[in-house]
PDB file of C-alpha atoms in Angstrom:
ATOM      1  CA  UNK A  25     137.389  93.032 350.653  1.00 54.00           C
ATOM      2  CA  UNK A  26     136.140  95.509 348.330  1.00 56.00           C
ATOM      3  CA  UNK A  27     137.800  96.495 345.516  1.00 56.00           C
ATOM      4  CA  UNK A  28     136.226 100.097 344.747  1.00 50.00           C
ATOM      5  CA  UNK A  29     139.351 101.501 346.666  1.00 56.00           C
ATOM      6  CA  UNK A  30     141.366  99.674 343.606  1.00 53.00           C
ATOM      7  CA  UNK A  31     139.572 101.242 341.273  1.00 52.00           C
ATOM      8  CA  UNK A  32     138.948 104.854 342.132  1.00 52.00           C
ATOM      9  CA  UNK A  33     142.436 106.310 340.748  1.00 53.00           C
ATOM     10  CA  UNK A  34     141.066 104.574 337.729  1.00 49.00           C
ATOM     11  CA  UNK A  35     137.600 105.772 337.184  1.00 49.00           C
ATOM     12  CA  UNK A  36     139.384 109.278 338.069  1.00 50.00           C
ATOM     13  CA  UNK A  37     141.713 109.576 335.660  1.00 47.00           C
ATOM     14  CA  UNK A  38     138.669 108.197 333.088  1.00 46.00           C
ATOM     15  CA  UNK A  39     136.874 111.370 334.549  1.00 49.00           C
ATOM     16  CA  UNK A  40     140.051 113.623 333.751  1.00 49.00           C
ATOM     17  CA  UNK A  41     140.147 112.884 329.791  1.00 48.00           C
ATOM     18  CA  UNK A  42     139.474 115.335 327.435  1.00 45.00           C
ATOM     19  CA  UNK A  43     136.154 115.541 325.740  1.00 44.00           C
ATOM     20  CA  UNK A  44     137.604 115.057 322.552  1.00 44.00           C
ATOM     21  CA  UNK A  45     137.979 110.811 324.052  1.00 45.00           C
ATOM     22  CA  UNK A  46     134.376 111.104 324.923  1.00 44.00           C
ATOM     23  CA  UNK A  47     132.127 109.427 322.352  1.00 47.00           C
ATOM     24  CA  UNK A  48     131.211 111.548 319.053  1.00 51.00           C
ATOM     25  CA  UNK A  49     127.319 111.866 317.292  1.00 58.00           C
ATOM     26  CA  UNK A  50     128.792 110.726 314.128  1.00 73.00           C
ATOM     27  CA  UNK A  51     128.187 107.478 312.300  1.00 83.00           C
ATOM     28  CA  UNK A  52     131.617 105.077 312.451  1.00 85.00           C
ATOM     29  CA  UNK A  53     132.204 102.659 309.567  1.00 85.00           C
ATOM     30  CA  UNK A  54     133.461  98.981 309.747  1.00 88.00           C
ATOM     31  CA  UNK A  55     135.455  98.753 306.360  1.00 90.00           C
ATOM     32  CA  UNK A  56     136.998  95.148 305.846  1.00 89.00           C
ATOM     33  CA  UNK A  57     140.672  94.559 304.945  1.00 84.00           C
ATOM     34  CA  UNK A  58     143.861  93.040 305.605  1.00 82.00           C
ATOM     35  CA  UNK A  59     144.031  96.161 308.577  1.00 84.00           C
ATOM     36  CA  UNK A  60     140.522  96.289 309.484  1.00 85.00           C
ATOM     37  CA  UNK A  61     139.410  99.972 309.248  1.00 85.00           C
ATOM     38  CA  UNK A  62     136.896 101.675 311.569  1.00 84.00           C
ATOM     39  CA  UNK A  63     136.426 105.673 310.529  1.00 86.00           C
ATOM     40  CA  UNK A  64     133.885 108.129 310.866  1.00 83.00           C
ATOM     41  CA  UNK A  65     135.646 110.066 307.860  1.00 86.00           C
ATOM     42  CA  UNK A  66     133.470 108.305 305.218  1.00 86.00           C
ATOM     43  CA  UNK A  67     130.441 109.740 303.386  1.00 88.00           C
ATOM     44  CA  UNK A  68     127.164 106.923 303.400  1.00 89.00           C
ATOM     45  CA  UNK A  69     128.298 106.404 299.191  1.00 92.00           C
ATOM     46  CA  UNK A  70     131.789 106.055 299.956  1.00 89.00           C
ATOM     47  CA  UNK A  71     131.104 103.590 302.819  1.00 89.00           C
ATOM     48  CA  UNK A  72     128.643 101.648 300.296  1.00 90.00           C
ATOM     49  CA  UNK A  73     131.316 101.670 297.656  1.00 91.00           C
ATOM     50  CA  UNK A  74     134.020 100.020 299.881  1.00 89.00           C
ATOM     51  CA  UNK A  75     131.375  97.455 301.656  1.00 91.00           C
ATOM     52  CA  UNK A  76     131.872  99.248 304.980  1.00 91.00           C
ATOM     53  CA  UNK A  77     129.101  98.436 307.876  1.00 88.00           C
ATOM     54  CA  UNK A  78     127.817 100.686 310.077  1.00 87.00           C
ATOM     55  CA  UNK A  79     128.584 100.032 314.170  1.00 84.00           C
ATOM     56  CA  UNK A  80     125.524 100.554 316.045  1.00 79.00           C
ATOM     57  CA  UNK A  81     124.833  99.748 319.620  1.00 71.00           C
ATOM     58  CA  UNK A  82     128.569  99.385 320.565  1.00 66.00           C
ATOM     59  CA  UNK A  83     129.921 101.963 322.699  1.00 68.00           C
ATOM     60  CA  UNK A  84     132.591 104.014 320.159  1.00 64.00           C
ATOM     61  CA  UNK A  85     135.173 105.974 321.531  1.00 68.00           C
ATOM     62  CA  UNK A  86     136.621 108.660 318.970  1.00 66.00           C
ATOM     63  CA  UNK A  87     140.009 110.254 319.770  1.00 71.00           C
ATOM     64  CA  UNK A  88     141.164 113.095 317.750  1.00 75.00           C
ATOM     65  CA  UNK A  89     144.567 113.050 316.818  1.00 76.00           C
ATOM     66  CA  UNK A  90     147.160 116.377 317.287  1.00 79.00           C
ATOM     67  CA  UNK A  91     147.736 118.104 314.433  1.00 76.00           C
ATOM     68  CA  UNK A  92     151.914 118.800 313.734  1.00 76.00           C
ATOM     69  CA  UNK A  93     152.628 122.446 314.108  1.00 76.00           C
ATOM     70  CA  UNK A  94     153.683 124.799 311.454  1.00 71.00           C
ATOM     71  CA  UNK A  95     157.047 126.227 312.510  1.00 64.00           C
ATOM     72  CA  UNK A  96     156.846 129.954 312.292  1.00 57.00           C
ATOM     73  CA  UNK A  97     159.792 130.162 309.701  1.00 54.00           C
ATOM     74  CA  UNK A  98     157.939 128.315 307.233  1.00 54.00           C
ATOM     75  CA  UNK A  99     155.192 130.017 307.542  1.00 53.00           C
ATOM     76  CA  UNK A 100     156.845 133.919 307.489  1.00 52.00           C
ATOM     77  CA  UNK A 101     160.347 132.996 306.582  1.00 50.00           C
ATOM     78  CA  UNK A 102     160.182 133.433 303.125  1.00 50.00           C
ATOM     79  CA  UNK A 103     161.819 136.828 302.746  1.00 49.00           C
ATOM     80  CA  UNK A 104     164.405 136.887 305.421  1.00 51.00           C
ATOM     81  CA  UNK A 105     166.520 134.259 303.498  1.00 51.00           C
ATOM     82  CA  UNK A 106     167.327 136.654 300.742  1.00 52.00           C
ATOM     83  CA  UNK A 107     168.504 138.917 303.998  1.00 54.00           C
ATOM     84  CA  UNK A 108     172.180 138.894 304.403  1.00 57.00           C
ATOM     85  CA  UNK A 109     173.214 137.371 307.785  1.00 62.00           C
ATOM     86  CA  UNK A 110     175.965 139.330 308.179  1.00 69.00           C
ATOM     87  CA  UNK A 111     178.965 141.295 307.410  1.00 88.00           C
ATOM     88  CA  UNK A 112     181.164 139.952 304.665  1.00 88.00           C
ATOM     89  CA  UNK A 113     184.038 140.599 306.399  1.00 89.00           C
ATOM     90  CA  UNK A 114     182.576 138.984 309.538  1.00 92.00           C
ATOM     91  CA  UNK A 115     181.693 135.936 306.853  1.00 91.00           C
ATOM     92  CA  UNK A 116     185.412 135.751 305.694  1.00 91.00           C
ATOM     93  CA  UNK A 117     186.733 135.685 308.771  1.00 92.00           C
ATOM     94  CA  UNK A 118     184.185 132.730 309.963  1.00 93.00           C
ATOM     95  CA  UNK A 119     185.846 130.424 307.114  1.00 93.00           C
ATOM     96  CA  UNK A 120     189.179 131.587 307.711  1.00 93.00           C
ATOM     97  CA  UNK A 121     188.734 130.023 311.344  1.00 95.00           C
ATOM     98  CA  UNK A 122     186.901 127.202 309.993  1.00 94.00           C
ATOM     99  CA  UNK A 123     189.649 126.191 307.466  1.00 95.00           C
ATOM    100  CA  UNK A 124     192.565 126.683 310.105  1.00 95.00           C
ATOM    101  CA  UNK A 125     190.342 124.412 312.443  1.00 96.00           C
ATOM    102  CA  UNK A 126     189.706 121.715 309.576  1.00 96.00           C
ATOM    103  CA  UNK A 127     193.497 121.949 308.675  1.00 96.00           C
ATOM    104  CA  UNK A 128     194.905 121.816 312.190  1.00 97.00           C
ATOM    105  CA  UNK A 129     192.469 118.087 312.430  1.00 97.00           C
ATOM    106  CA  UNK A 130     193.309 117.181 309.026  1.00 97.00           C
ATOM    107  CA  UNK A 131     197.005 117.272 310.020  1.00 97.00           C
ATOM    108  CA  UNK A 132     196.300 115.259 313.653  1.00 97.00           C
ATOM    109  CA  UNK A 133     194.363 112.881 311.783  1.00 97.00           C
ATOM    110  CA  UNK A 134     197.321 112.483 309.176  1.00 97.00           C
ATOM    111  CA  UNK A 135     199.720 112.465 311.547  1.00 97.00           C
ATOM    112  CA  UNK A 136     198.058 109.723 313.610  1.00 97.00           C
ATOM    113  CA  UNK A 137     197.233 107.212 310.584  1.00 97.00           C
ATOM    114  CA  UNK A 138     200.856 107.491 310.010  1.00 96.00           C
ATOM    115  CA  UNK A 139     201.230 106.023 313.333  1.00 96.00           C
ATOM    116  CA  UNK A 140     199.247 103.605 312.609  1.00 95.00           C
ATOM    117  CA  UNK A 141     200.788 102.624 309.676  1.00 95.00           C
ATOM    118  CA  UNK A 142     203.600 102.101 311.491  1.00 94.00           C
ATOM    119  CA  UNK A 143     202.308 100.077 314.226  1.00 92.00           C
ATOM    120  CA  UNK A 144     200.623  97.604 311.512  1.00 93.00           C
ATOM    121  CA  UNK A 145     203.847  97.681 309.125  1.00 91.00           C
ATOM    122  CA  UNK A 146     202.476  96.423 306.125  1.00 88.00           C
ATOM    123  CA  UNK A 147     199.848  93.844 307.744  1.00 85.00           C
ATOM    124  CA  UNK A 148     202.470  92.053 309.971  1.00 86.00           C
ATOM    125  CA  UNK A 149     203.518  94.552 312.926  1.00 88.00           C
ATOM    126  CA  UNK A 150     205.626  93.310 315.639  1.00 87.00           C
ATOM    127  CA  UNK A 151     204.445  90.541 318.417  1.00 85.00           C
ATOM    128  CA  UNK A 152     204.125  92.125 322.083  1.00 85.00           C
ATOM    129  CA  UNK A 153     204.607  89.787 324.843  1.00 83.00           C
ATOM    130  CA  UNK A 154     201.069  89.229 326.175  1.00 82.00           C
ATOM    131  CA  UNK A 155     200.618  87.806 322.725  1.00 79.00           C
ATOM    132  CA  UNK A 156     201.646  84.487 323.184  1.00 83.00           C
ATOM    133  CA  UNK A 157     198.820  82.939 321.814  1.00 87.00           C
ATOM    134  CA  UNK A 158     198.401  83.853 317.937  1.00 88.00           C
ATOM    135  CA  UNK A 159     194.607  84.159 318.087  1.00 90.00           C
ATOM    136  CA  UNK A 160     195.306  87.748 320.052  1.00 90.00           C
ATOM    137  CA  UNK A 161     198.047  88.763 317.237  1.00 90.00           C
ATOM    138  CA  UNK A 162     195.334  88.431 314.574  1.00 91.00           C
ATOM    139  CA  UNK A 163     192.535  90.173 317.066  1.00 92.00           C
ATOM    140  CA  UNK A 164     195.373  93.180 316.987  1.00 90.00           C
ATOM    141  CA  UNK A 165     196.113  92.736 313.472  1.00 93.00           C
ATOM    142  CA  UNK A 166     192.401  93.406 312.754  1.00 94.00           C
ATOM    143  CA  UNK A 167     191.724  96.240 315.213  1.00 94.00           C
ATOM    144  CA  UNK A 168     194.626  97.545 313.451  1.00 95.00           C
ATOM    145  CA  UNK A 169     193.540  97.514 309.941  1.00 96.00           C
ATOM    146  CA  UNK A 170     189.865  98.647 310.784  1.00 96.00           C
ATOM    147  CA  UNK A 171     191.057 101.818 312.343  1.00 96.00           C
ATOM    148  CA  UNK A 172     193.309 102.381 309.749  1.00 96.00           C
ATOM    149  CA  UNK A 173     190.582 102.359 307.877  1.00 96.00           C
ATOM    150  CA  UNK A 174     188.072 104.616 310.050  1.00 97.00           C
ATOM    151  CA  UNK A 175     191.118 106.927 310.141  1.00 97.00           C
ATOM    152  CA  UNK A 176     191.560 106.984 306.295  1.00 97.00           C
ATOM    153  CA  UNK A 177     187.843 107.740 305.852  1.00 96.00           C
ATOM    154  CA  UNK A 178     187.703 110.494 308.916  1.00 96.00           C
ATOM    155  CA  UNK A 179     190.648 111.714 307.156  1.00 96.00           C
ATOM    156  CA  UNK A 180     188.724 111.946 304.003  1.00 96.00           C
ATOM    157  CA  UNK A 181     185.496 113.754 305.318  1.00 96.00           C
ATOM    158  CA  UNK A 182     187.532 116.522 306.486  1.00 96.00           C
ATOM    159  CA  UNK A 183     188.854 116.945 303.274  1.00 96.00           C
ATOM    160  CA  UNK A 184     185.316 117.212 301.664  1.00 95.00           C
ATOM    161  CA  UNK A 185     184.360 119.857 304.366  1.00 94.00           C
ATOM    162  CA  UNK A 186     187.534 122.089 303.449  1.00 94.00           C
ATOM    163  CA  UNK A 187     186.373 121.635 300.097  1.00 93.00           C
ATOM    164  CA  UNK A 188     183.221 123.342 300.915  1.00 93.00           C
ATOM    165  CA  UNK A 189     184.634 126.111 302.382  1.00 91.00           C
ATOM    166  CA  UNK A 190     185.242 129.243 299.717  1.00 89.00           C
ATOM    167  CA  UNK A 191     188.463 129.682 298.596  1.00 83.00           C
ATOM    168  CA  UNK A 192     189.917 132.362 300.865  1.00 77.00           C
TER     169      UNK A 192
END
């Protein structure tokens, strides 16, 4: 059976590539190492200098890497960030919100570690009645104490962000 059919999407897609995959005129440099370098970057003195070895006679395929792009802010942004971005008023009245939202969680998240504090009552809250066996009490007891803590440090960052906030 022949196995050309196999191979055609292959040798298509080889014929679709880019010319920049397609091999280059340049010289490429062996240079030894612990990561074995092959370049084409390297004058014929710098190549000497490192002990780098020409490749000749083995097909070299170059591929040029993309280049990251320059966002257009950092190119031309420069003098809008001394622009205002808006009203003062319209400013003061974005914190305002902002603090009433951060003080409307800051008293949910209070009011719920209080809970909590109340559930674990000084590390020994009350036994339910699925926990029979004391290896679930101390499972509980942990969960318990953990999100007491995660609620004592959410309770925390919210407190930081109001404290970014100008004072009204």
């Amino acid at each position: 059976m022949p196995r050309w059919p196999v191979a055609a999407p292959f040798a298509a897609l080889l014929f679709a590539l880019p010319s920049a995959a397609w091999p280059q005129g340049g010289v490429v440099y062996r240079c030894p190492g612990p990561p074995v370098l092959y370049t084409d970057q390297l004058t014929p003195q710098e190549a000497k200098d490192k002990g780098c070895r020409t490749i000749e006679g083995a097909p070299v395929t170059i591929v040029q890497g993309t280049r990251p792009r320059t966002s257009a802010s950092a190119a031309g942004g420069s003098t809008r960030a001394s622009e205002p971005r808006g009203d003062a008023a319209e400013q003061r009245a974005r914190d305002a919100d902002a603090r009433r939202i951060l003080g409307d969680e800051l008293r949910r998240e209070e009011d719920k570690l209080a809970a909590l504090q109340r559930e674990y009552n000084n590390g020994e809250p009350e036994r339910l009645g699925s926990e029979r066996n004391y290896a679930r009490y101390q499972e509980r007891v942990a969960n318990l104490r953990a999100a007491i803590q995660r609620k004592e440090a959410d309770i925390s960052a919210i407190k930081r962000e109001l404290a970014k906030l100008p004072a009204p």
